[in-house]
XYZ file of C-alpha atoms in Angstrom:
662
model
C 133.320 113.037 127.937
C 131.359 112.902 125.030
C 134.299 110.980 122.959
C 134.391 107.680 125.370
C 136.858 104.794 124.170
C 136.459 102.544 121.536
C 136.367 98.709 121.836
C 134.985 98.831 125.537
C 135.183 95.228 126.923
C 132.449 92.862 129.527
C 135.149 92.974 132.892
C 134.418 89.205 133.024
C 132.948 87.622 129.938
C 135.917 89.062 127.303
C 134.026 89.870 125.149
C 134.920 93.387 122.791
C 132.805 95.850 120.727
C 134.838 97.030 117.390
C 132.679 99.446 114.815
C 133.369 100.264 111.869
C 133.647 103.167 111.291
C 135.078 104.153 114.715
C 133.333 108.068 114.636
C 130.352 108.535 112.093
C 129.911 112.360 110.735
C 126.886 112.969 108.798
C 124.343 115.833 107.716
C 120.719 116.174 108.665
C 118.757 114.131 106.494
C 121.369 111.882 105.745
C 122.699 108.467 106.260
C 125.257 105.970 106.464
C 126.685 102.320 107.248
C 127.509 100.847 111.127
C 128.812 97.533 111.039
C 129.500 96.035 115.050
C 131.510 92.903 115.348
C 131.578 91.126 118.982
C 135.508 89.793 119.783
C 136.324 87.410 122.610
C 139.624 87.065 124.324
C 141.106 85.716 121.881
C 140.010 87.860 118.394
C 137.537 84.799 117.501
C 133.982 87.146 116.015
C 131.700 85.830 118.417
C 127.786 85.804 116.595
C 125.528 87.373 119.302
C 122.409 90.162 118.752
C 124.277 94.175 119.121
C 121.230 96.365 119.970
C 121.850 100.297 119.526
C 120.466 103.277 121.857
C 120.720 106.912 120.249
C 119.114 109.966 121.297
C 115.636 109.228 119.467
C 115.282 112.943 118.211
C 118.961 113.016 116.540
C 119.499 109.777 115.230
C 118.294 106.000 114.488
C 120.253 102.792 113.632
C 118.484 100.552 112.317
C 119.416 97.562 110.239
C 123.418 98.789 110.062
C 122.327 102.629 109.227
C 122.510 105.526 111.126
C 119.973 108.078 110.123
C 120.469 111.716 111.456
C 117.881 114.554 112.486
C 119.338 117.362 114.247
C 122.245 118.896 114.475
C 124.480 118.785 116.877
C 127.655 116.103 119.105
C 126.070 112.367 119.827
C 126.464 108.859 120.492
C 125.451 105.886 119.539
C 125.636 103.342 122.980
C 126.522 99.731 121.464
C 125.328 96.951 123.590
C 126.330 92.611 122.927
C 124.262 90.315 124.621
C 125.935 87.462 126.644
C 126.616 84.447 125.150
C 124.609 81.601 126.771
C 127.057 80.634 130.025
C 128.997 83.668 129.787
C 128.959 85.526 133.251
C 130.431 89.096 133.981
C 129.382 92.851 132.289
C 127.453 93.258 129.514
C 130.009 94.648 126.667
C 128.972 98.270 125.465
C 130.777 100.312 123.105
C 130.007 104.362 122.426
C 130.228 105.792 118.831
C 130.495 109.596 119.289
C 128.617 110.936 115.945
C 128.738 113.956 114.188
C 126.287 115.463 112.854
C 125.689 119.186 110.208
C 123.308 121.061 109.019
C 122.788 120.983 104.922
C 123.258 124.448 103.789
C 120.389 126.576 102.852
C 119.597 127.425 99.659
C 116.111 129.293 99.920
C 114.271 132.223 102.405
C 110.837 133.002 102.850
C 109.845 136.302 103.261
C 106.433 136.691 105.000
C 105.842 140.887 105.965
C 103.294 141.012 109.092
C 101.229 144.106 106.676
C 101.502 144.830 104.035
C 102.021 148.416 104.207
C 104.761 150.536 106.270
C 103.487 154.083 107.415
C 105.944 156.541 108.966
C 105.830 155.539 112.670
C 104.532 152.015 112.176
C 106.690 148.959 112.475
C 105.894 145.354 110.325
C 107.291 142.239 111.252
C 108.756 139.750 109.550
C 108.386 135.503 109.347
C 111.485 134.170 107.784
C 112.213 130.732 106.631
C 115.567 129.286 106.038
C 115.033 126.455 103.561
C 117.183 123.333 102.765
C 117.889 122.403 99.327
C 115.837 119.452 99.978
C 112.488 121.578 100.460
C 112.983 120.693 104.576
C 112.824 124.248 106.702
C 115.952 124.680 109.370
C 115.071 125.312 112.997
C 115.642 128.518 114.466
C 117.764 130.209 112.249
C 119.657 132.992 112.994
C 119.377 135.443 109.941
C 121.218 139.243 109.890
C 118.999 141.988 109.119
C 119.811 145.085 107.066
C 117.983 147.550 105.166
C 119.755 149.783 102.165
C 118.895 152.180 103.929
C 118.032 153.148 107.926
C 116.622 157.158 107.268
C 113.602 155.109 105.734
C 113.151 152.124 107.154
C 115.490 150.901 110.237
C 114.980 147.295 111.510
C 115.799 145.290 114.349
C 117.619 142.033 114.927
C 114.180 140.172 114.691
C 113.279 141.411 111.418
C 110.764 144.456 113.164
C 110.832 147.272 110.222
C 109.938 150.472 111.232
C 109.131 153.781 108.772
C 111.259 156.684 109.743
C 110.465 159.234 106.660
C 109.033 158.891 103.073
C 110.313 156.578 100.753
C 111.794 152.918 99.641
C 114.121 150.862 101.027
C 115.393 146.916 100.416
C 114.957 144.592 103.181
C 117.416 142.122 103.161
C 117.729 138.870 105.651
C 120.854 136.434 105.273
C 122.143 133.118 106.305
C 124.879 131.174 105.559
C 125.359 133.287 102.045
C 122.149 132.418 101.658
C 119.778 135.966 101.435
C 116.036 137.293 100.421
C 115.343 140.579 99.888
C 111.853 142.861 99.652
C 111.124 146.461 98.655
C 108.905 148.097 101.485
C 107.636 151.444 100.421
C 107.353 153.869 103.435
C 104.396 156.211 103.332
C 103.184 159.264 105.027
C 101.256 157.754 108.312
C 97.292 159.064 107.066
C 95.061 158.100 110.145
C 93.556 160.234 112.744
C 92.111 157.342 114.779
C 92.735 154.481 115.853
C 89.544 152.283 117.330
C 89.568 149.061 119.339
C 87.176 146.735 119.358
C 86.245 143.207 120.842
C 87.599 141.172 123.920
C 84.777 142.144 127.080
C 84.442 143.608 129.917
C 85.269 141.137 131.937
C 86.418 137.668 131.400
C 88.303 134.255 133.557
C 91.705 133.097 133.180
C 92.071 130.963 130.497
C 89.989 133.014 128.563
C 91.021 134.087 125.100
C 89.460 137.441 124.208
C 89.977 138.669 120.816
C 90.883 142.184 119.922
C 90.653 144.368 116.318
C 91.927 147.396 115.995
C 90.608 149.623 112.614
C 92.787 152.717 111.507
C 90.927 155.973 110.494
C 91.657 158.615 108.178
C 89.920 161.253 106.698
C 88.212 159.030 104.074
C 87.371 156.336 105.887
C 88.648 153.257 107.388
C 93.058 152.262 106.231
C 92.968 148.977 104.806
C 96.201 146.479 106.216
C 96.892 149.164 108.663
C 100.074 147.808 110.992
C 99.260 147.553 114.762
C 101.297 146.969 117.658
C 99.826 145.273 120.651
C 100.614 145.377 124.598
C 99.010 145.564 127.719
C 99.778 146.631 131.276
C 98.277 145.273 134.430
C 97.634 145.900 138.002
C 96.837 142.451 140.070
C 94.117 141.365 142.023
C 94.480 142.357 145.689
C 94.834 138.263 146.694
C 98.828 137.969 144.613
C 101.992 140.169 143.974
C 102.663 140.884 140.758
C 104.605 137.916 138.692
C 106.893 138.156 136.550
C 104.476 137.591 133.195
C 100.991 137.942 133.766
C 99.557 136.906 130.360
C 99.708 136.561 126.020
C 99.237 139.113 123.520
C 99.318 137.808 120.671
C 98.232 140.086 117.501
C 94.930 140.893 118.917
C 94.214 137.535 121.150
C 94.530 137.787 124.671
C 94.749 135.651 127.544
C 95.600 136.587 131.152
C 97.117 133.796 133.433
C 96.135 135.630 136.231
C 93.514 137.630 138.237
C 93.663 141.277 137.836
C 92.756 144.724 135.898
C 94.325 144.445 132.683
C 94.451 147.430 129.649
C 94.528 146.718 126.321
C 96.535 148.597 124.026
C 96.654 149.057 120.637
C 99.583 150.870 119.234
C 100.036 152.770 115.668
C 102.572 155.384 114.980
C 101.380 158.485 116.964
C 97.934 156.750 118.018
C 96.802 154.654 120.600
C 93.598 153.004 121.898
C 92.566 150.738 124.996
C 90.361 148.823 126.604
C 90.114 147.777 130.161
C 89.606 144.284 131.173
C 88.767 142.699 134.822
C 89.948 139.118 134.789
C 88.679 137.162 137.643
C 89.983 133.507 138.894
C 88.650 130.556 137.179
C 87.077 128.924 140.545
C 87.232 125.264 138.774
C 88.391 123.591 141.658
C 86.975 120.823 142.826
C 88.130 118.279 145.064
C 88.670 114.608 143.919
C 87.896 111.541 146.047
C 89.080 108.259 145.968
C 86.361 105.620 145.331
C 88.399 102.402 145.315
C 91.846 100.267 144.056
C 92.370 97.155 142.280
C 95.568 96.402 143.879
C 98.317 95.087 141.695
C 101.247 94.647 143.618
C 103.604 91.823 141.940
C 104.545 93.914 138.664
C 104.335 96.883 136.987
C 100.970 97.808 135.621
C 100.496 98.902 132.402
C 97.579 100.378 130.688
C 93.645 100.175 131.310
C 90.379 99.795 129.492
C 87.050 100.725 130.974
C 83.970 99.508 129.569
C 80.151 98.050 130.118
C 80.273 94.281 129.046
C 77.261 92.319 126.569
C 76.011 91.489 130.483
C 75.009 95.387 131.461
C 78.036 95.504 134.379
C 81.073 97.432 133.708
C 84.438 95.973 133.456
C 88.273 96.750 133.464
C 90.735 95.228 131.615
C 94.916 95.512 132.750
C 97.813 94.897 131.120
C 101.181 94.306 132.502
C 104.572 95.833 131.703
C 107.926 94.357 131.498
C 105.958 91.195 133.743
C 105.068 87.949 132.820
C 102.438 88.478 130.271
C 99.720 88.682 132.589
C 96.389 90.574 132.236
C 93.632 91.115 134.340
C 89.796 91.178 134.735
C 87.605 93.529 136.979
C 84.365 93.873 137.842
C 84.212 97.607 138.149
C 80.357 97.895 138.047
C 80.632 99.377 142.018
C 84.083 101.475 142.414
C 84.135 101.417 145.501
C 84.233 97.587 145.597
C 85.789 96.945 142.434
C 87.054 93.049 142.091
C 89.240 90.601 140.029
C 86.989 88.516 138.115
C 89.884 86.115 135.982
C 93.472 86.530 134.694
C 94.982 85.426 131.818
C 98.594 84.553 131.194
C 100.274 85.146 127.787
C 103.899 84.068 126.141
C 104.526 87.953 126.712
C 106.951 89.934 128.621
C 104.902 93.381 128.350
C 100.944 93.228 127.754
C 100.992 97.303 126.919
C 98.287 97.294 125.591
C 94.517 96.295 125.727
C 91.543 97.207 123.905
C 87.705 96.915 123.964
C 85.691 98.207 121.194
C 82.161 100.395 122.669
C 79.802 97.340 122.036
C 82.627 95.219 124.944
C 82.141 91.951 121.993
C 85.457 91.151 121.994
C 88.740 92.792 123.119
C 92.271 92.765 122.144
C 95.906 92.372 124.276
C 99.357 93.044 122.632
C 102.285 91.157 122.834
C 105.667 92.046 123.149
C 108.929 90.051 124.475
C 107.344 86.478 123.410
C 110.283 83.689 124.333
C 110.033 82.567 121.049
C 109.885 85.947 119.743
C 106.643 86.002 118.036
C 104.561 88.544 119.468
C 101.596 89.714 117.648
C 97.569 90.359 119.190
C 95.506 87.872 121.162
C 91.725 88.377 120.592
C 89.773 87.504 123.686
C 86.213 86.252 122.951
C 83.969 89.028 125.610
C 80.320 87.068 126.109
C 80.957 86.351 129.024
C 83.093 89.955 129.967
C 84.026 88.141 133.778
C 85.603 85.145 132.176
C 86.665 85.930 129.118
C 88.127 83.029 126.698
C 91.051 83.413 123.785
C 89.016 83.640 120.575
C 92.751 83.343 118.115
C 95.572 85.392 117.417
C 96.840 87.544 115.218
C 100.871 86.896 114.025
C 101.210 88.070 110.552
C 102.421 90.594 108.599
C 105.196 92.116 110.767
C 103.684 92.026 114.240
C 105.109 89.518 115.103
C 108.247 91.999 115.877
C 106.166 92.931 118.873
C 102.846 95.113 119.481
C 103.155 98.052 121.416
C 99.473 99.436 120.890
C 96.081 99.304 119.434
C 92.633 100.673 118.165
C 89.394 98.734 118.525
C 87.125 99.412 116.601
C 83.494 97.582 115.792
C 85.041 96.080 112.794
C 88.348 96.872 112.489
C 91.497 96.396 114.770
C 94.140 98.757 114.626
C 97.496 96.915 115.777
C 101.331 98.306 115.498
C 103.211 96.175 114.050
C 107.005 96.336 115.711
C 106.948 100.441 115.456
C 107.507 100.235 112.174
C 103.794 100.581 111.159
C 100.343 100.315 112.151
C 98.593 96.889 110.292
C 93.947 96.798 110.254
C 92.568 93.822 111.058
C 89.034 92.615 110.054
C 88.116 91.402 113.341
C 84.183 90.880 112.543
C 84.635 87.138 113.427
C 86.738 87.206 116.558
C 87.900 83.833 115.289
C 89.180 84.709 112.161
C 90.453 87.775 112.463
C 91.908 88.839 108.563
C 94.397 91.594 107.194
C 93.053 93.845 105.630
C 95.296 96.599 104.869
C 98.439 98.756 106.379
C 99.762 102.082 106.965
C 103.867 102.874 107.135
C 105.138 105.937 107.015
C 108.233 106.549 105.175
C 111.170 107.331 107.108
C 109.308 107.127 110.343
C 108.899 104.783 113.804
C 105.354 104.352 114.950
C 104.197 104.465 118.965
C 100.362 105.231 119.066
C 97.447 105.042 116.816
C 94.389 106.440 117.435
C 91.082 106.625 114.925
C 88.112 109.009 114.885
C 85.712 109.544 112.125
C 87.442 107.360 109.562
C 91.059 109.181 110.308
C 94.083 107.304 112.082
C 95.896 109.891 113.588
C 99.523 107.791 114.313
C 101.809 109.568 116.759
C 105.280 108.652 115.183
C 107.728 110.094 117.487
C 110.040 113.363 115.152
C 107.651 113.466 112.477
C 104.923 114.414 115.016
C 101.700 113.364 114.195
C 100.407 111.315 111.019
C 97.410 111.938 110.056
C 95.686 109.045 107.202
C 92.024 109.077 105.996
C 90.842 105.072 106.539
C 87.268 105.825 105.808
C 86.596 108.918 106.447
C 85.923 109.352 102.197
C 87.574 113.453 102.165
C 90.761 112.658 100.764
C 89.963 109.174 99.026
C 90.895 106.568 102.015
C 88.923 103.276 102.528
C 89.979 100.828 104.928
C 91.230 98.848 102.504
C 93.548 101.743 101.108
C 94.468 104.151 103.404
C 95.306 107.667 102.430
C 97.769 109.592 103.378
C 96.798 112.815 104.588
C 98.799 115.368 106.272
C 101.536 115.238 109.498
C 101.936 117.590 112.006
C 105.455 117.497 113.394
C 106.331 119.757 116.515
C 110.115 120.959 118.129
C 110.322 118.701 120.616
C 110.148 115.318 118.208
C 108.718 112.882 120.292
C 105.252 112.641 119.794
C 104.108 109.943 121.854
C 100.104 109.365 122.006
C 97.511 111.192 120.189
C 93.977 112.176 121.288
C 91.473 114.220 118.770
C 88.868 116.539 119.689
C 86.022 118.066 118.364
C 85.085 121.202 121.023
C 81.625 122.009 120.502
C 81.582 125.021 122.475
C 83.778 126.950 119.533
C 83.123 124.809 116.224
C 87.396 124.199 117.100
C 88.996 120.801 116.311
C 91.899 119.959 118.548
C 95.175 117.543 118.288
C 96.067 117.250 121.787
C 100.089 115.596 121.382
C 101.793 113.838 123.691
C 105.605 113.971 124.189
C 107.728 111.179 126.094
C 111.238 111.451 127.227
C 112.616 109.741 130.034
C 115.989 111.592 132.437
C 115.449 115.292 133.451
C 117.296 116.478 129.778
C 117.946 120.314 130.847
C 115.594 120.622 133.568
C 116.802 121.423 136.835
C 115.662 119.116 138.751
C 117.577 116.042 139.767
C 117.864 112.580 141.707
C 118.768 109.537 141.547
C 118.755 107.654 138.567
C 115.308 105.020 137.840
C 116.220 101.821 138.987
C 112.680 100.284 138.367
C 113.088 96.948 140.743
C 111.433 96.678 143.826
C 113.475 97.693 146.943
C 116.358 95.487 148.149
C 116.631 96.531 151.965
C 119.710 94.297 151.543
C 121.549 96.486 149.032
C 119.628 99.672 149.508
C 119.573 98.710 145.585
C 116.140 99.350 143.439
C 112.704 101.695 144.513
C 113.354 104.739 141.967
C 110.504 105.842 139.799
C 112.142 106.393 136.402
C 112.330 110.510 135.929
C 109.870 111.293 132.622
C 109.649 114.796 130.721
C 107.681 116.203 128.085
C 104.369 118.219 127.968
C 101.064 118.241 125.912
C 101.132 120.420 122.575
C 97.480 121.445 121.861
C 97.196 122.073 117.730
C 93.998 123.896 115.919
C 93.527 120.779 113.387
C 89.960 122.900 112.386
C 91.581 123.486 109.159
C 93.933 120.113 107.993
C 95.540 122.258 105.618
C 96.590 124.847 108.011
C 97.552 123.225 112.047
C 98.271 126.022 114.097
C 100.639 124.885 117.410
C 98.333 127.260 119.676
C 98.786 125.619 123.332
C 99.935 123.502 125.379
C 99.833 122.269 129.108
C 103.490 121.898 130.933
C 104.156 120.508 134.352
C 108.184 120.946 134.514
C 108.858 118.437 136.800
C 106.723 115.645 135.512
C 106.305 114.408 131.867
C 103.003 113.426 129.837
C 102.005 109.279 129.094
C 98.465 108.816 128.380
C 95.448 110.853 128.698
C 91.504 110.921 127.528
C 89.110 114.135 126.957
C 85.488 113.886 127.065
C 83.093 116.846 128.320
C 85.888 119.581 127.453
C 87.703 118.047 130.315
C 91.245 116.087 129.955
C 92.282 113.436 132.387
C 95.885 113.412 132.022
C 98.275 110.957 132.963
C 101.353 112.517 133.670
C 103.866 109.873 135.008
C 105.000 111.240 138.543
C 102.844 114.447 138.337
C 100.043 111.508 138.936
C 96.407 111.980 137.650
C 95.976 115.067 136.282
C 91.721 116.802 135.590
C 92.434 119.860 133.002
C 89.046 122.710 132.198
C 90.289 123.275 128.324
C 86.284 124.696 128.164
C 86.012 127.758 124.880
C 89.107 128.974 122.523
C 92.992 127.258 123.998
C 96.503 129.428 123.974
C 98.948 129.598 125.948
C 99.930 126.780 129.335
C 96.209 126.129 130.376
C 98.752 125.147 133.914
C 99.445 128.794 134.615
C 95.697 129.679 133.575
C 93.774 128.002 137.109
C 92.331 125.472 134.511
C 93.271 122.089 136.833
C 90.769 121.340 138.035
C 92.118 118.281 140.417
C 95.337 116.208 141.466
C 95.271 112.685 142.575
C 98.588 110.912 143.235
C 98.091 107.638 144.403
C 100.912 106.669 146.909
C 100.397 102.836 148.062
C 102.556 101.966 151.098
C 102.274 98.139 149.141
C 103.214 99.100 145.341
C 105.496 97.569 143.423
C 107.832 100.096 144.201
C 106.720 101.540 147.306
C 105.208 104.735 147.430
C 106.293 106.184 143.548
C 103.692 107.278 141.780
C 103.827 106.558 138.157
C 100.314 106.883 136.721
C 99.618 104.999 133.129
C 96.413 105.998 131.687
C 93.214 107.590 133.009
C 89.066 107.025 131.409
C 86.401 108.658 132.059
C 83.393 105.993 132.975
C 79.983 106.993 133.735
C 80.563 109.624 136.439
C 83.955 108.248 137.829
C 87.326 108.733 136.507
C 89.597 104.965 136.083
C 93.198 105.470 136.135
C 96.197 102.812 136.437
C 99.091 103.409 138.322
C 102.416 101.000 136.738
C 103.266 100.045 140.795
C 99.592 99.315 142.700
C 97.288 98.967 139.664
C 94.211 99.825 139.332
C 92.288 102.661 140.686
C 88.357 105.136 140.894
C 88.081 108.203 141.654
C 85.218 110.531 141.851
C 84.752 114.222 141.338
C 82.509 116.162 144.312
C 80.302 118.645 143.085
C 81.701 121.900 142.247
C 79.002 124.108 144.907
C 80.776 121.791 147.261
C 83.479 123.787 149.427
C 87.373 122.809 149.546
C 88.377 122.368 152.722
């Protein structure tokens, strides 16, 4: 049951948690105070830390304030730390939270065409707004027309002209409504022409078609067209339930076969046939070597050419003892550790170096004195780095989860609240420059490209800030907000900006991170990330992760478009890298995924034969034996290096396409 008893008690500790209020009711966009007190068995107030967990997409609990983001029934789980010397189960408390949407105050109606003829159909994009200007997700409108004999409407706002005349279309929801007047004219066209596309294509290729209506006086402007396709499968497959996507003249096939593209308007039909072949881009991926780490979980990696001309990698550790490892990877078939550094930290989550390799940075979380921050290394001797300095001001003591290193500046997250920009031109004397803190947001990662910072901020999507590009007036000393691109999943974990030379498009690849199976049908044992204990049968179970890669066309920053995705349902995305139209995606249990992202992108790339290779590193001696959990990947000098949480650093190489796959 969602609503559990209030005031649960640790079995031996005798501690009891009491919430004020016991039940919380909120509207999306509002907040409420929450106080949780801890009492011992005698009723005496105990001063111990209380931590909170809540669904990230719906709630945030911070500094005694609960903020609401999504409607529904949820719960906050409060957990009290046991005082020194007290044994027993950790006391927890479930606090029910009910969240409702605020009222809708306005509706914006946008027709797909301005003219409606008899026998043609015009769809409508309707947006419902709350009083504060936010949009209602997936609003269920009621659609009506004033005269169905002139213009009829279906339950989804598609209006079809039935006879000449005028009719008013109304969209209503929760007491709010909006109207648009349609004038239905006689159907003027005598011919419908379809143009564009191609006679042949591969799965995943985006073809663009256009249709033109012609009448006695020539071309008819703003002519409504409905698009469709028919499909005859290739001999090698059976007909699938869905074979392609057709969207406003844009077409992409997911499986090989013969497709007939149809343009429909009134009594007219025009068609064009396209023969689609398989993409044929699978390559053999071959293991080159492993830098094994089996005593703890491995976190991120960074591969670079050192000042001595040799190639090196740095790897961190997660929920361990603060170790970072340094590797010579010049020969990927014979990688070897050259040195290690132990920090006062539980987790060295991120490791970074600039292109020159002159310095490196290690992030710190979980320090014994709660004073975290960044450790900056002198990489003059890349095989044996030395600590040059630490940076522990301006909020980074709360924990640094991720960083980004340029030649002169280091961007470091501060307690998940903001990112701080540090001048590291002299690694021995780092200097605070500026910071950016997006309002009402939590940040997980930041990536910098061409003077623009792209920070991944969970339910707020990616936040774009000018930090020296100058187009929006930003400098490194004065960052300027540009825009943010949220999306419905609300779990933006990593962002990679990429300019595609072949099309001129600029894409943002935004990865989710969500734990558990969610609404997926697959299940199994819950995660237990401890090594397997044969005496108790506990441990050895890698956690389940989900979420996918969202692909945003950001060519026009003022009008970002969610155009494609890469989704594997039984595992979730983590860190990623893109180079030369190839995506290297770490996919936790799904392993390393190498994906062709050439050409215009549309639909789910996983369904289009765009996967080049998949590698799942299994290590019988791993921290969790034979469990796959790929954290990050990076191409370097013809090889792809990747880290796995349970087994350390790996290197692989794609074989040439001319080599047969056996």
